[in-house]
């Protein structure tokens, strides 16, 4: 187990609460955290990363394990003409001692990370001139640059069209398969993650259910969770989740 959450409760002040969080993330998992906006997906990721502390319960992580984090909606200062390589190099800083500057080896490593995400040829392009998909790839390269065992991504396909969405999901699949990286990602769309994840954590109405994709994505389970008829179709190995009764 890389991460274990034991009877965790997350809360902001007296307001929003998500409790009864109890699951483990094994090494090599591809876990998707899915739920509507405001259900607590980003908060759960931040708790896993240790950025926020749970109100109750305990989160255990394998000591010394490195996380690469791609936060939700990145606000990188685009005034300075930082290149894709400059942004990727930022991922090396967590590994450098205080006051030390990135070495030639760090630059080489950052360039390799850009190549891994299909951006090697755009290393010198200013970040602000990249397309949305290219920016997201650069931020994934930045997360890879700290040589993580676990990649944590918050809605990495937001604002993308379906082709961009598929390209990012295929890239995550590749990093998971070929580099053996454990992936934990958030999405508000079941259909985006259903063809890639091994396990799903579904958050609905303050309740979290975690399990294998087949169990979570059963029509009966989803119909109960969403309170409306949900059907699950199979198209050439892709699961398609459709809510609402039959039309026409
Ligand atoms: P999601 O990522 O699923 O959209 P969030 O984890 O961002 O949901 O937020 C969960 C709930 O907590 C929401 O109701 C949100 O308004 C609230 N919330 C998020 N961040 C804070 C904060 N810093 N202080 C108070 N409430 C917050
Ligand atoms: Mg969020």
CSV table of N, CA, C and O in Angstrom, one decimal, residues 112-217:
chain,number,residue,atom,x,y,z
A,112,UNK,N,14.0,15.4,-21.1
A,112,UNK,CA,13.5,14.0,-21.2
A,112,UNK,C,12.0,13.9,-20.8
A,112,UNK,O,11.2,13.2,-21.5
A,113,UNK,N,11.6,14.6,-19.7
A,113,UNK,CA,10.2,14.6,-19.3
A,113,UNK,C,9.3,15.2,-20.4
A,113,UNK,O,8.2,14.8,-20.6
A,114,UNK,N,9.8,16.3,-21.0
A,114,UNK,CA,9.0,17.0,-22.1
A,114,UNK,C,8.9,16.0,-23.2
A,114,UNK,O,7.8,15.9,-23.8
A,115,UNK,N,10.0,15.3,-23.5
A,115,UNK,CA,9.9,14.3,-24.6
A,115,UNK,C,8.9,13.2,-24.3
A,115,UNK,O,8.1,12.7,-25.1
A,116,UNK,N,8.9,12.8,-23.0
A,116,UNK,CA,7.9,11.7,-22.6
A,116,UNK,C,6.5,12.1,-22.8
A,116,UNK,O,5.6,11.2,-22.9
A,117,UNK,N,6.2,13.4,-22.7
A,117,UNK,CA,4.8,13.8,-22.9
A,117,UNK,C,4.6,14.3,-24.4
A,117,UNK,O,3.6,15.0,-24.6
A,118,UNK,N,5.6,14.1,-25.2
A,118,UNK,CA,5.4,14.5,-26.7
A,118,UNK,C,5.6,15.9,-26.9
A,118,UNK,O,5.1,16.5,-27.9
A,119,UNK,N,6.4,16.6,-26.0
A,119,UNK,CA,6.6,18.0,-26.2
A,119,UNK,C,8.1,18.4,-26.4
A,119,UNK,O,8.5,19.6,-26.3
A,120,UNK,N,9.0,17.4,-26.7
A,120,UNK,CA,10.4,17.6,-26.8
A,120,UNK,C,10.7,18.7,-27.8
A,120,UNK,O,11.6,19.6,-27.6
A,121,UNK,N,10.0,18.7,-28.9
A,121,UNK,CA,10.2,19.7,-30.0
A,121,UNK,C,9.8,21.1,-29.7
A,121,UNK,O,10.1,22.0,-30.4
A,122,UNK,N,9.0,21.2,-28.6
A,122,UNK,CA,8.5,22.6,-28.2
A,122,UNK,C,9.1,23.1,-27.0
A,122,UNK,O,8.6,24.1,-26.4
A,123,UNK,N,10.3,22.5,-26.6
A,123,UNK,CA,10.9,22.9,-25.3
A,123,UNK,C,11.2,24.4,-25.2
A,123,UNK,O,11.1,25.0,-24.1
A,124,UNK,N,11.6,25.0,-26.3
A,124,UNK,CA,11.9,26.4,-26.2
A,124,UNK,C,10.8,27.4,-26.6
A,124,UNK,O,11.0,28.6,-26.6
A,125,UNK,N,9.6,26.8,-26.8
A,125,UNK,CA,8.5,27.7,-27.1
A,125,UNK,C,8.0,28.3,-25.8
A,125,UNK,O,7.9,27.7,-24.8
A,126,UNK,N,7.6,29.6,-25.8
A,126,UNK,CA,7.1,30.3,-24.6
A,126,UNK,C,5.8,29.6,-24.2
A,126,UNK,O,5.0,29.2,-25.1
A,127,UNK,N,5.7,29.3,-22.9
A,127,UNK,CA,4.5,28.6,-22.4
A,127,UNK,C,3.2,29.3,-22.8
A,127,UNK,O,2.3,28.6,-23.2
A,128,UNK,N,3.2,30.6,-22.8
A,128,UNK,CA,2.0,31.3,-23.0
A,128,UNK,C,1.5,31.2,-24.5
A,128,UNK,O,0.4,31.5,-24.8
A,129,UNK,N,2.4,30.7,-25.4
A,129,UNK,CA,2.0,30.6,-26.8
A,129,UNK,C,1.6,29.1,-27.1
A,129,UNK,O,1.3,28.8,-28.2
A,130,UNK,N,1.5,28.3,-26.1
A,130,UNK,CA,1.1,26.9,-26.3
A,130,UNK,C,-0.4,26.8,-26.3
A,130,UNK,O,-1.1,27.6,-25.7
A,131,UNK,N,-0.9,25.7,-26.9
A,131,UNK,CA,-2.4,25.4,-26.9
A,131,UNK,C,-2.7,24.8,-25.5
A,131,UNK,O,-1.8,24.5,-24.7
A,132,UNK,N,-4.0,24.8,-25.2
A,132,UNK,CA,-4.4,24.2,-23.9
A,132,UNK,C,-3.9,22.8,-23.6
A,132,UNK,O,-3.4,22.5,-22.6
A,133,UNK,N,-3.9,22.0,-24.7
A,133,UNK,CA,-3.5,20.6,-24.5
A,133,UNK,C,-1.9,20.6,-24.3
A,133,UNK,O,-1.4,19.8,-23.5
A,134,UNK,N,-1.2,21.5,-25.0
A,134,UNK,CA,0.2,21.5,-24.9
A,134,UNK,C,0.6,22.0,-23.5
A,134,UNK,O,1.6,21.6,-22.9
A,135,UNK,N,-0.1,23.0,-23.0
A,135,UNK,CA,0.1,23.5,-21.6
A,135,UNK,C,-0.1,22.4,-20.6
A,135,UNK,O,0.7,22.2,-19.7
A,136,UNK,N,-1.2,21.7,-20.8
A,136,UNK,CA,-1.4,20.6,-19.8
A,136,UNK,C,-0.3,19.5,-19.9
A,136,UNK,O,0.1,19.0,-18.8
A,137,UNK,N,0.2,19.2,-21.1
A,137,UNK,CA,1.3,18.3,-21.2
A,137,UNK,C,2.6,18.8,-20.5
A,137,UNK,O,3.3,18.1,-19.8
A,138,UNK,N,2.8,20.1,-20.6
A,138,UNK,CA,4.0,20.7,-20.0
A,138,UNK,C,3.9,20.6,-18.5
A,138,UNK,O,4.8,20.3,-17.8
A,139,UNK,N,2.6,20.8,-17.9
A,139,UNK,CA,2.4,20.7,-16.5
A,139,UNK,C,2.6,19.2,-16.0
A,139,UNK,O,3.0,19.0,-14.9
A,140,UNK,N,2.2,18.3,-16.9
A,140,UNK,CA,2.4,16.9,-16.5
A,140,UNK,C,3.9,16.6,-16.6
A,140,UNK,O,4.5,15.9,-15.7
A,141,UNK,N,4.7,17.2,-17.5
A,141,UNK,CA,6.1,17.0,-17.6
A,141,UNK,C,6.8,17.6,-16.3
A,141,UNK,O,7.7,17.0,-15.7
A,142,UNK,N,6.3,18.8,-15.8
A,142,UNK,CA,6.8,19.4,-14.6
A,142,UNK,C,6.6,18.5,-13.4
A,142,UNK,O,7.5,18.3,-12.6
A,143,UNK,N,5.4,17.8,-13.4
A,143,UNK,CA,5.2,16.9,-12.3
A,143,UNK,C,6.1,15.6,-12.4
A,143,UNK,O,6.6,15.1,-11.4
A,144,UNK,N,6.4,15.2,-13.6
A,144,UNK,CA,7.2,14.0,-13.9
A,144,UNK,C,8.7,14.3,-13.5
A,144,UNK,O,9.4,13.4,-13.2
A,145,UNK,N,9.0,15.6,-13.6
A,145,UNK,CA,10.5,16.0,-13.4
A,145,UNK,C,11.0,15.8,-12.0
A,145,UNK,O,12.2,15.7,-11.7
A,146,UNK,N,10.1,15.6,-11.0
A,146,UNK,CA,10.5,15.3,-9.6
A,146,UNK,C,10.7,13.7,-9.5
A,146,UNK,O,10.9,13.3,-8.3
A,147,UNK,N,10.6,13.0,-10.6
A,147,UNK,CA,10.7,11.5,-10.5
A,147,UNK,C,9.8,10.9,-9.5
A,147,UNK,O,10.2,10.2,-8.6
A,148,UNK,N,8.5,11.1,-9.7
A,148,UNK,CA,7.5,10.6,-8.7
A,148,UNK,C,7.2,9.2,-8.9
A,148,UNK,O,7.3,8.6,-10.0
A,149,UNK,N,6.8,8.5,-7.8
A,149,UNK,CA,6.2,7.2,-7.8
A,149,UNK,C,4.7,7.3,-8.1
A,149,UNK,O,4.0,6.4,-8.5
A,150,UNK,N,4.1,8.4,-7.6
A,150,UNK,CA,2.7,8.7,-7.7
A,150,UNK,C,2.4,10.0,-8.5
A,150,UNK,O,3.0,11.0,-8.1
A,151,UNK,N,1.5,10.0,-9.4
A,151,UNK,CA,1.1,11.2,-10.1
A,151,UNK,C,-0.3,11.5,-9.6
A,151,UNK,O,-1.2,10.6,-9.7
A,152,UNK,N,-0.5,12.7,-9.2
A,152,UNK,CA,-1.8,13.2,-8.7
A,152,UNK,C,-2.3,14.3,-9.6
A,152,UNK,O,-1.6,15.3,-9.7
A,153,UNK,N,-3.4,14.1,-10.3
A,153,UNK,CA,-3.9,15.1,-11.3
A,153,UNK,C,-5.3,15.5,-11.0
A,153,UNK,O,-6.2,14.7,-10.7
A,154,UNK,N,-5.6,16.8,-11.0
A,154,UNK,CA,-6.9,17.4,-10.6
A,154,UNK,C,-7.5,17.9,-11.9
A,154,UNK,O,-7.1,18.9,-12.5
A,155,UNK,N,-8.5,17.1,-12.4
A,155,UNK,CA,-9.2,17.5,-13.7
A,155,UNK,C,-8.3,17.8,-14.8
A,155,UNK,O,-8.4,18.9,-15.4
A,156,UNK,N,-7.4,16.9,-15.2
A,156,UNK,CA,-6.4,17.3,-16.2
A,156,UNK,C,-7.0,17.5,-17.6
A,156,UNK,O,-6.3,18.0,-18.5
A,157,UNK,N,-8.2,17.1,-17.8
A,157,UNK,CA,-8.8,17.2,-19.2
A,157,UNK,C,-9.9,18.3,-19.2
A,157,UNK,O,-10.6,18.4,-20.2
A,158,UNK,N,-10.0,19.1,-18.2
A,158,UNK,CA,-11.0,20.2,-18.2
A,158,UNK,C,-10.8,21.1,-19.4
A,158,UNK,O,-9.6,21.4,-19.7
A,159,UNK,N,-11.8,21.6,-19.9
A,159,UNK,CA,-11.8,22.6,-21.0
A,159,UNK,C,-11.2,22.0,-22.3
A,159,UNK,O,-10.8,22.8,-23.2
A,160,UNK,N,-11.1,20.7,-22.4
A,160,UNK,CA,-10.6,20.2,-23.7
A,160,UNK,C,-11.7,19.6,-24.5
A,160,UNK,O,-12.7,19.1,-24.0
A,161,UNK,N,-11.5,19.5,-25.8
A,161,UNK,CA,-12.5,18.8,-26.7
A,161,UNK,C,-12.2,17.3,-26.5
A,161,UNK,O,-11.2,16.9,-25.9
A,162,UNK,N,-13.0,16.5,-27.1
A,162,UNK,CA,-12.9,15.0,-26.9
A,162,UNK,C,-11.6,14.5,-27.4
A,162,UNK,O,-11.1,13.5,-26.9
A,163,UNK,N,-11.1,15.1,-28.5
A,163,UNK,CA,-9.8,14.6,-29.0
A,163,UNK,C,-8.6,14.9,-28.0
A,163,UNK,O,-7.8,14.0,-27.7
A,164,UNK,N,-8.7,16.1,-27.5
A,164,UNK,CA,-7.6,16.5,-26.5
A,164,UNK,C,-7.8,15.7,-25.2
A,164,UNK,O,-6.7,15.2,-24.6
A,165,UNK,N,-9.0,15.4,-24.8
A,165,UNK,CA,-9.3,14.6,-23.6
A,165,UNK,C,-8.7,13.2,-23.8
A,165,UNK,O,-8.0,12.7,-22.9
A,166,UNK,N,-8.9,12.6,-25.0
A,166,UNK,CA,-8.4,11.2,-25.2
A,166,UNK,C,-6.9,11.2,-25.3
A,166,UNK,O,-6.3,10.3,-24.8
A,167,UNK,N,-6.3,12.3,-25.8
A,167,UNK,CA,-4.8,12.3,-25.9
A,167,UNK,C,-4.2,12.4,-24.5
A,167,UNK,O,-3.2,11.7,-24.3
A,168,UNK,N,-4.8,13.2,-23.6
A,168,UNK,CA,-4.2,13.3,-22.3
A,168,UNK,C,-4.5,12.0,-21.5
A,168,UNK,O,-3.5,11.5,-20.9
A,169,UNK,N,-5.6,11.4,-21.7
A,169,UNK,CA,-5.9,10.1,-21.0
A,169,UNK,C,-5.0,9.0,-21.6
A,169,UNK,O,-4.4,8.2,-20.8
A,170,UNK,N,-4.7,9.0,-22.9
A,170,UNK,CA,-3.8,8.0,-23.4
A,170,UNK,C,-2.3,8.2,-22.9
A,170,UNK,O,-1.6,7.3,-22.6
A,171,UNK,N,-2.0,9.5,-22.7
A,171,UNK,CA,-0.7,9.8,-22.2
A,171,UNK,C,-0.5,9.3,-20.7
A,171,UNK,O,0.5,8.7,-20.3
A,172,UNK,N,-1.6,9.5,-19.9
A,172,UNK,CA,-1.6,9.0,-18.5
A,172,UNK,C,-1.5,7.5,-18.5
A,172,UNK,O,-0.8,6.9,-17.7
A,173,UNK,N,-2.2,6.9,-19.4
A,173,UNK,CA,-2.2,5.4,-19.5
A,173,UNK,C,-0.8,4.9,-19.9
A,173,UNK,O,-0.3,4.0,-19.3
A,174,UNK,N,-0.1,5.6,-20.8
A,174,UNK,CA,1.3,5.3,-21.2
A,174,UNK,C,2.2,5.4,-20.0
A,174,UNK,O,3.0,4.5,-19.7
A,175,UNK,N,2.1,6.5,-19.2
A,175,UNK,CA,3.0,6.7,-18.1
A,175,UNK,C,2.8,5.7,-17.0
A,175,UNK,O,3.7,5.2,-16.4
A,176,UNK,N,1.5,5.3,-16.9
A,176,UNK,CA,1.1,4.3,-15.9
A,176,UNK,C,1.7,2.9,-16.3
A,176,UNK,O,2.4,2.2,-15.5
A,177,UNK,N,1.5,2.5,-17.6
A,177,UNK,CA,2.0,1.2,-18.1
A,177,UNK,C,3.5,1.1,-18.2
A,177,UNK,O,4.1,0.2,-17.8
A,178,UNK,N,4.0,2.1,-18.9
A,178,UNK,CA,5.5,2.0,-19.3
A,178,UNK,C,6.4,2.5,-18.2
A,178,UNK,O,7.5,2.0,-18.1
A,179,UNK,N,6.0,3.5,-17.4
A,179,UNK,CA,6.9,4.0,-16.4
A,179,UNK,C,6.5,3.4,-15.0
A,179,UNK,O,7.1,3.8,-14.0
A,180,UNK,N,5.4,2.6,-14.9
A,180,UNK,CA,5.0,2.0,-13.6
A,180,UNK,C,4.6,3.1,-12.6
A,180,UNK,O,4.7,2.8,-11.4
A,181,UNK,N,4.1,4.2,-13.1
A,181,UNK,CA,3.7,5.2,-12.1
A,181,UNK,C,2.2,5.0,-11.6
A,181,UNK,O,1.3,4.7,-12.4
A,182,UNK,N,2.0,5.1,-10.3
A,182,UNK,CA,0.7,5.0,-9.8
A,182,UNK,C,0.0,6.3,-10.1
A,182,UNK,O,0.5,7.4,-9.9
A,183,UNK,N,-1.3,6.2,-10.6
A,183,UNK,CA,-2.0,7.4,-11.0
A,183,UNK,C,-3.2,7.6,-10.1
A,183,UNK,O,-4.0,6.7,-9.9
A,184,UNK,N,-3.4,8.8,-9.6
A,184,UNK,CA,-4.6,9.2,-8.9
A,184,UNK,C,-5.1,10.4,-9.6
A,184,UNK,O,-4.4,11.4,-9.6
A,185,UNK,N,-6.3,10.4,-10.2
A,185,UNK,CA,-6.8,11.5,-10.9
A,185,UNK,C,-8.2,11.8,-10.6
A,185,UNK,O,-9.0,10.9,-10.3
A,186,UNK,N,-8.6,13.1,-10.7
A,186,UNK,CA,-9.9,13.5,-10.5
A,186,UNK,C,-10.6,13.9,-11.8
A,186,UNK,O,-9.9,14.5,-12.7
A,187,UNK,N,-11.9,13.6,-11.9
A,187,UNK,CA,-12.6,14.1,-13.0
A,187,UNK,C,-14.1,14.2,-12.6
A,187,UNK,O,-14.5,13.5,-11.7
A,188,UNK,N,-14.8,15.2,-13.2
A,188,UNK,CA,-16.3,15.1,-12.9
A,188,UNK,C,-17.1,14.3,-13.9
A,188,UNK,O,-18.3,14.2,-13.8
A,189,UNK,N,-16.4,13.7,-14.8
A,189,UNK,CA,-17.1,12.9,-15.9
A,189,UNK,C,-16.7,11.4,-15.8
A,189,UNK,O,-15.5,11.1,-16.1
A,190,UNK,N,-17.6,10.6,-15.5
A,190,UNK,CA,-17.4,9.2,-15.4
A,190,UNK,C,-16.9,8.6,-16.7
A,190,UNK,O,-16.0,7.8,-16.8
A,191,UNK,N,-17.5,9.1,-17.8
A,191,UNK,CA,-17.1,8.6,-19.1
A,191,UNK,C,-15.7,8.8,-19.5
A,191,UNK,O,-15.1,8.0,-20.3
A,192,UNK,N,-15.1,9.9,-19.0
A,192,UNK,CA,-13.7,10.2,-19.3
A,192,UNK,C,-12.7,9.1,-18.7
A,192,UNK,O,-11.8,8.7,-19.3
A,193,UNK,N,-13.0,8.7,-17.5
A,193,UNK,CA,-12.1,7.8,-16.7
A,193,UNK,C,-12.5,6.3,-16.8
A,193,UNK,O,-11.6,5.5,-16.6
A,194,UNK,N,-13.7,6.0,-17.3
A,194,UNK,CA,-14.2,4.7,-17.2
A,194,UNK,C,-13.4,3.7,-18.0
A,194,UNK,O,-13.3,2.5,-17.6
A,195,UNK,N,-12.7,4.1,-19.1
A,195,UNK,CA,-12.0,3.2,-19.9
A,195,UNK,C,-10.5,3.1,-19.4
A,195,UNK,O,-9.8,2.3,-20.0
A,196,UNK,N,-10.1,3.8,-18.4
A,196,UNK,CA,-8.7,3.8,-18.0
A,196,UNK,C,-8.4,3.4,-16.6
A,196,UNK,O,-7.4,2.8,-16.3
A,197,UNK,N,-9.4,3.7,-15.7
A,197,UNK,CA,-9.1,3.5,-14.3
A,197,UNK,C,-9.2,2.0,-13.9
A,197,UNK,O,-9.9,1.2,-14.6
A,198,UNK,N,-8.5,1.6,-12.8
A,198,UNK,CA,-8.7,0.2,-12.3
A,198,UNK,C,-9.7,0.3,-11.1
A,198,UNK,O,-10.5,-0.6,-11.0
A,199,UNK,N,-9.6,1.4,-10.4
A,199,UNK,CA,-10.5,1.6,-9.2
A,199,UNK,C,-11.1,3.0,-9.3
A,199,UNK,O,-10.5,3.9,-9.9
A,200,UNK,N,-12.3,3.1,-8.8
A,200,UNK,CA,-13.0,4.4,-8.8
A,200,UNK,C,-13.5,4.7,-7.4
A,200,UNK,O,-13.9,3.9,-6.6
A,201,UNK,N,-13.2,6.0,-7.0
A,201,UNK,CA,-13.8,6.5,-5.8
A,201,UNK,C,-14.9,7.5,-6.2
A,201,UNK,O,-14.7,8.5,-6.8
A,202,UNK,N,-16.2,7.1,-5.9
A,202,UNK,CA,-17.3,7.9,-6.4
A,202,UNK,C,-17.9,8.7,-5.2
A,202,UNK,O,-18.2,8.1,-4.2
A,203,UNK,N,-17.9,10.0,-5.4
A,203,UNK,CA,-18.4,10.9,-4.3
A,203,UNK,C,-19.8,11.5,-4.7
A,203,UNK,O,-19.8,12.2,-5.7
A,204,UNK,N,-20.8,11.1,-4.0
A,204,UNK,CA,-22.1,11.7,-4.3
A,204,UNK,C,-22.9,12.0,-3.0
A,204,UNK,O,-22.9,11.1,-2.1
A,205,UNK,N,-23.4,13.2,-2.9
A,205,UNK,CA,-24.2,13.6,-1.7
A,205,UNK,C,-23.4,13.3,-0.4
A,205,UNK,O,-24.0,12.7,0.5
A,206,UNK,N,-22.1,13.7,-0.4
A,206,UNK,CA,-21.4,13.5,0.9
A,206,UNK,C,-21.0,12.1,1.2
A,206,UNK,O,-20.6,11.8,2.4
A,207,UNK,N,-21.3,11.1,0.3
A,207,UNK,CA,-20.9,9.7,0.5
A,207,UNK,C,-19.9,9.3,-0.5
A,207,UNK,O,-20.0,9.6,-1.7
A,208,UNK,N,-18.9,8.6,0.0
A,208,UNK,CA,-17.8,8.1,-0.9
A,208,UNK,C,-17.9,6.6,-1.0
A,208,UNK,O,-18.0,5.9,0.0
A,209,UNK,N,-17.9,6.0,-2.2
A,209,UNK,CA,-17.8,4.6,-2.4
A,209,UNK,C,-16.6,4.3,-3.2
A,209,UNK,O,-16.4,4.9,-4.3
A,210,UNK,N,-15.8,3.4,-2.8
A,210,UNK,CA,-14.6,3.1,-3.5
A,210,UNK,C,-14.6,1.6,-3.9
A,210,UNK,O,-15.0,0.7,-3.0
A,211,UNK,N,-14.2,1.3,-5.1
A,211,UNK,CA,-14.2,-0.1,-5.5
A,211,UNK,C,-13.6,-0.3,-6.9
A,211,UNK,O,-13.2,0.7,-7.5
A,212,UNK,N,-13.6,-1.6,-7.3
A,212,UNK,CA,-13.1,-1.9,-8.7
A,212,UNK,C,-14.1,-1.3,-9.7
A,212,UNK,O,-15.3,-1.1,-9.4
A,213,UNK,N,-13.6,-0.9,-10.8
A,213,UNK,CA,-14.4,-0.3,-11.9
A,213,UNK,C,-15.7,-1.0,-12.1
A,213,UNK,O,-16.7,-0.4,-12.2
A,214,UNK,N,-15.6,-2.4,-12.3
A,214,UNK,CA,-16.8,-3.2,-12.6
A,214,UNK,C,-17.8,-3.1,-11.6
A,214,UNK,O,-19.0,-3.1,-11.9
A,215,UNK,N,-17.4,-3.0,-10.3
A,215,UNK,CA,-18.4,-2.9,-9.2
A,215,UNK,C,-19.0,-1.5,-9.1
A,215,UNK,O,-20.3,-1.4,-9.0
A,216,UNK,N,-18.2,-0.5,-9.2
A,216,UNK,CA,-18.7,0.9,-9.1
A,216,UNK,C,-19.6,1.2,-10.3
A,216,UNK,O,-20.6,1.9,-10.2
A,217,UNK,N,-19.2,0.7,-11.5
A,217,UNK,CA,-19.9,1.1,-12.7
A,217,UNK,C,-21.0,0.2,-13.1
A,217,UNK,O,-21.5,0.1,-14.2
